[in-house]
Amino acid sequence: MSGNPRLHVRISDTNLRKLRRISGDHGIHMGALVNEALTLFFTPPEERPDAAILGRLNRVDDQVERLEMGVAFQTDLLIEFIFEWLRQRPGPSPFETEADASRARQELEVLTARVADRSNSHIWS
């Protein structure tokens, strides 16, 4: 060790076994492991190596949530558009009889409920 002061500390037997195992597995001096652990312990959370990764993951989660909300909203608009287009298009209507209209209404409700279950409740209220 190049000029580093020596420090004697007492640790539990459990932690000593863990420290020896990690030291042996990786071929690293136990003092270097303790020094690195103390360095990370005293480093503010925003400056730790994993802080950048966690920040990026949080941003990705936010973007995924926004995308899911957008997809749910666009799906709702598409369902409404298709339904209105089928109702208003010229020529023979697909809902000529009351039974056809009832069946189409039930299918639309089932489809809407299936889509709504996977989306943001604020969009469908």
CSV table of C-alpha atoms in Angstrom, one decimal:
chain,number,residue,atom,x,y,z
A,1,MET,CA,0.0,0.0,0.0
A,2,SER,CA,1.5,3.3,-1.0
A,3,GLY,CA,1.3,5.6,1.9
A,4,ASN,CA,-2.3,4.7,2.8
A,5,PRO,CA,-2.9,4.8,6.6
A,6,ARG,CA,-3.8,1.5,8.3
A,7,LEU,CA,-7.1,1.2,10.1
A,8,HIS,CA,-8.2,-1.5,12.4
A,9,VAL,CA,-11.9,-2.1,12.6
A,10,ARG,CA,-14.1,-4.8,14.1
A,11,ILE,CA,-16.8,-6.3,11.9
A,12,SER,CA,-19.2,-9.2,12.5
A,13,ASP,CA,-18.3,-12.7,11.7
A,14,THR,CA,-21.0,-12.8,9.0
A,15,ASN,CA,-19.6,-9.7,7.2
A,16,LEU,CA,-16.0,-11.0,7.6
A,17,ARG,CA,-17.0,-14.3,5.9
A,18,LYS,CA,-18.7,-12.4,3.1
A,19,LEU,CA,-15.7,-10.1,2.7
A,20,ARG,CA,-13.2,-13.0,2.6
A,21,ARG,CA,-15.4,-14.9,0.0
A,22,ILE,CA,-15.7,-11.8,-2.3
A,23,SER,CA,-12.0,-11.2,-1.9
A,24,GLY,CA,-11.1,-14.7,-2.7
A,25,ASP,CA,-13.5,-15.0,-5.6
A,26,HIS,CA,-12.3,-11.9,-7.3
A,27,GLY,CA,-8.7,-11.8,-6.2
A,28,ILE,CA,-9.0,-8.4,-4.6
A,29,HIS,CA,-7.4,-7.3,-1.4
A,30,MET,CA,-10.0,-7.0,1.5
A,31,GLY,CA,-8.8,-3.4,2.3
A,32,ALA,CA,-9.5,-2.4,-1.3
A,33,LEU,CA,-13.0,-3.8,-1.1
A,34,VAL,CA,-13.7,-1.9,2.2
A,35,ASN,CA,-12.2,1.3,0.8
A,36,GLU,CA,-14.5,1.0,-2.3
A,37,ALA,CA,-17.5,0.3,-0.2
A,38,LEU,CA,-16.8,3.3,2.0
A,39,THR,CA,-16.2,5.5,-1.0
A,40,LEU,CA,-19.7,4.5,-2.4
A,41,PHE,CA,-21.2,4.9,1.0
A,42,PHE,CA,-20.0,8.5,1.3
A,43,THR,CA,-20.7,9.5,-2.3
A,44,PRO,CA,-24.0,11.4,-2.6
A,45,PRO,CA,-26.7,9.4,-4.3
A,46,GLU,CA,-26.9,11.7,-7.4
A,47,GLU,CA,-23.1,11.2,-8.0
A,48,ARG,CA,-23.0,7.4,-7.7
A,49,PRO,CA,-22.3,5.3,-10.8
A,50,ASP,CA,-25.8,3.9,-10.9
A,51,ALA,CA,-27.5,7.3,-10.7
A,52,ALA,CA,-27.2,8.0,-14.4
A,53,ILE,CA,-28.7,4.6,-15.3
A,54,LEU,CA,-31.6,5.0,-12.8
A,55,GLY,CA,-32.3,8.5,-14.2
A,56,ARG,CA,-32.4,7.1,-17.7
A,57,LEU,CA,-34.7,4.3,-16.7
A,58,ASN,CA,-37.1,6.7,-15.0
A,59,ARG,CA,-37.2,8.8,-18.2
A,60,VAL,CA,-37.9,5.7,-20.3
A,61,ASP,CA,-40.7,4.6,-17.9
A,62,ASP,CA,-42.2,8.1,-18.3
A,63,GLN,CA,-42.0,7.9,-22.1
A,64,VAL,CA,-43.5,4.4,-22.1
A,65,GLU,CA,-46.4,5.7,-20.0
A,66,ARG,CA,-47.0,8.6,-22.3
A,67,LEU,CA,-46.9,6.3,-25.4
A,68,GLU,CA,-49.4,3.9,-23.8
A,69,MET,CA,-51.7,6.8,-23.1
A,70,GLY,CA,-51.4,8.1,-26.6
A,71,VAL,CA,-52.0,4.7,-28.1
A,72,ALA,CA,-55.1,4.2,-25.9
A,73,PHE,CA,-56.4,7.6,-27.0
A,74,GLN,CA,-55.8,7.0,-30.7
A,75,THR,CA,-57.4,3.6,-30.4
A,76,ASP,CA,-60.5,5.2,-29.0
A,77,LEU,CA,-60.6,7.7,-31.8
A,78,LEU,CA,-60.1,5.0,-34.4
A,79,ILE,CA,-63.0,3.0,-33.0
A,80,GLU,CA,-65.3,6.0,-33.0
A,81,PHE,CA,-64.2,6.9,-36.5
A,82,ILE,CA,-64.9,3.4,-37.9
A,83,PHE,CA,-68.2,3.2,-36.1
A,84,GLU,CA,-69.3,6.6,-37.5
A,85,TRP,CA,-68.0,5.8,-41.0
A,86,LEU,CA,-70.0,2.5,-41.0
A,87,ARG,CA,-73.1,4.4,-39.9
A,88,GLN,CA,-72.9,7.2,-42.3
A,89,ARG,CA,-71.4,5.8,-45.5
A,90,PRO,CA,-73.6,5.9,-48.6
A,91,GLY,CA,-75.1,2.8,-50.0
A,92,PRO,CA,-76.5,-0.2,-48.2
A,93,SER,CA,-76.0,0.2,-44.5
A,94,PRO,CA,-74.4,-2.7,-42.5
A,95,PHE,CA,-77.0,-2.0,-39.9
A,96,GLU,CA,-80.1,-2.5,-42.0
A,97,THR,CA,-82.0,-4.5,-39.4
A,98,GLU,CA,-82.4,-3.9,-35.7
A,99,ALA,CA,-80.7,-7.3,-35.0
A,100,ASP,CA,-77.7,-6.2,-37.1
A,101,ALA,CA,-77.5,-2.9,-35.2
A,102,SER,CA,-77.8,-4.6,-31.8
A,103,ARG,CA,-75.1,-7.2,-32.7
A,104,ALA,CA,-72.8,-4.4,-34.0
A,105,ARG,CA,-73.4,-2.3,-30.8
A,106,GLN,CA,-72.6,-5.4,-28.6
A,107,GLU,CA,-69.4,-6.1,-30.6
A,108,LEU,CA,-68.4,-2.4,-30.3
A,109,GLU,CA,-69.0,-2.4,-26.6
A,110,VAL,CA,-66.9,-5.6,-26.1
A,111,LEU,CA,-64.1,-4.2,-28.2
A,112,THR,CA,-64.2,-0.9,-26.4
A,113,ALA,CA,-64.2,-2.6,-23.0
A,114,ARG,CA,-61.3,-4.8,-24.0
A,115,VAL,CA,-59.3,-1.8,-25.2
A,116,ALA,CA,-60.3,0.3,-22.2
A,117,ASP,CA,-59.1,-2.3,-19.7
A,118,ARG,CA,-55.5,-1.7,-21.0
A,119,SER,CA,-55.6,2.1,-21.1
A,120,ASN,CA,-55.6,5.1,-18.8
A,121,SER,CA,-59.0,5.5,-17.1
A,122,HIS,CA,-58.8,9.3,-17.6
A,123,ILE,CA,-59.1,8.9,-21.3
A,124,TRP,CA,-62.3,6.8,-21.2
A,125,SER,CA,-64.2,8.8,-18.6
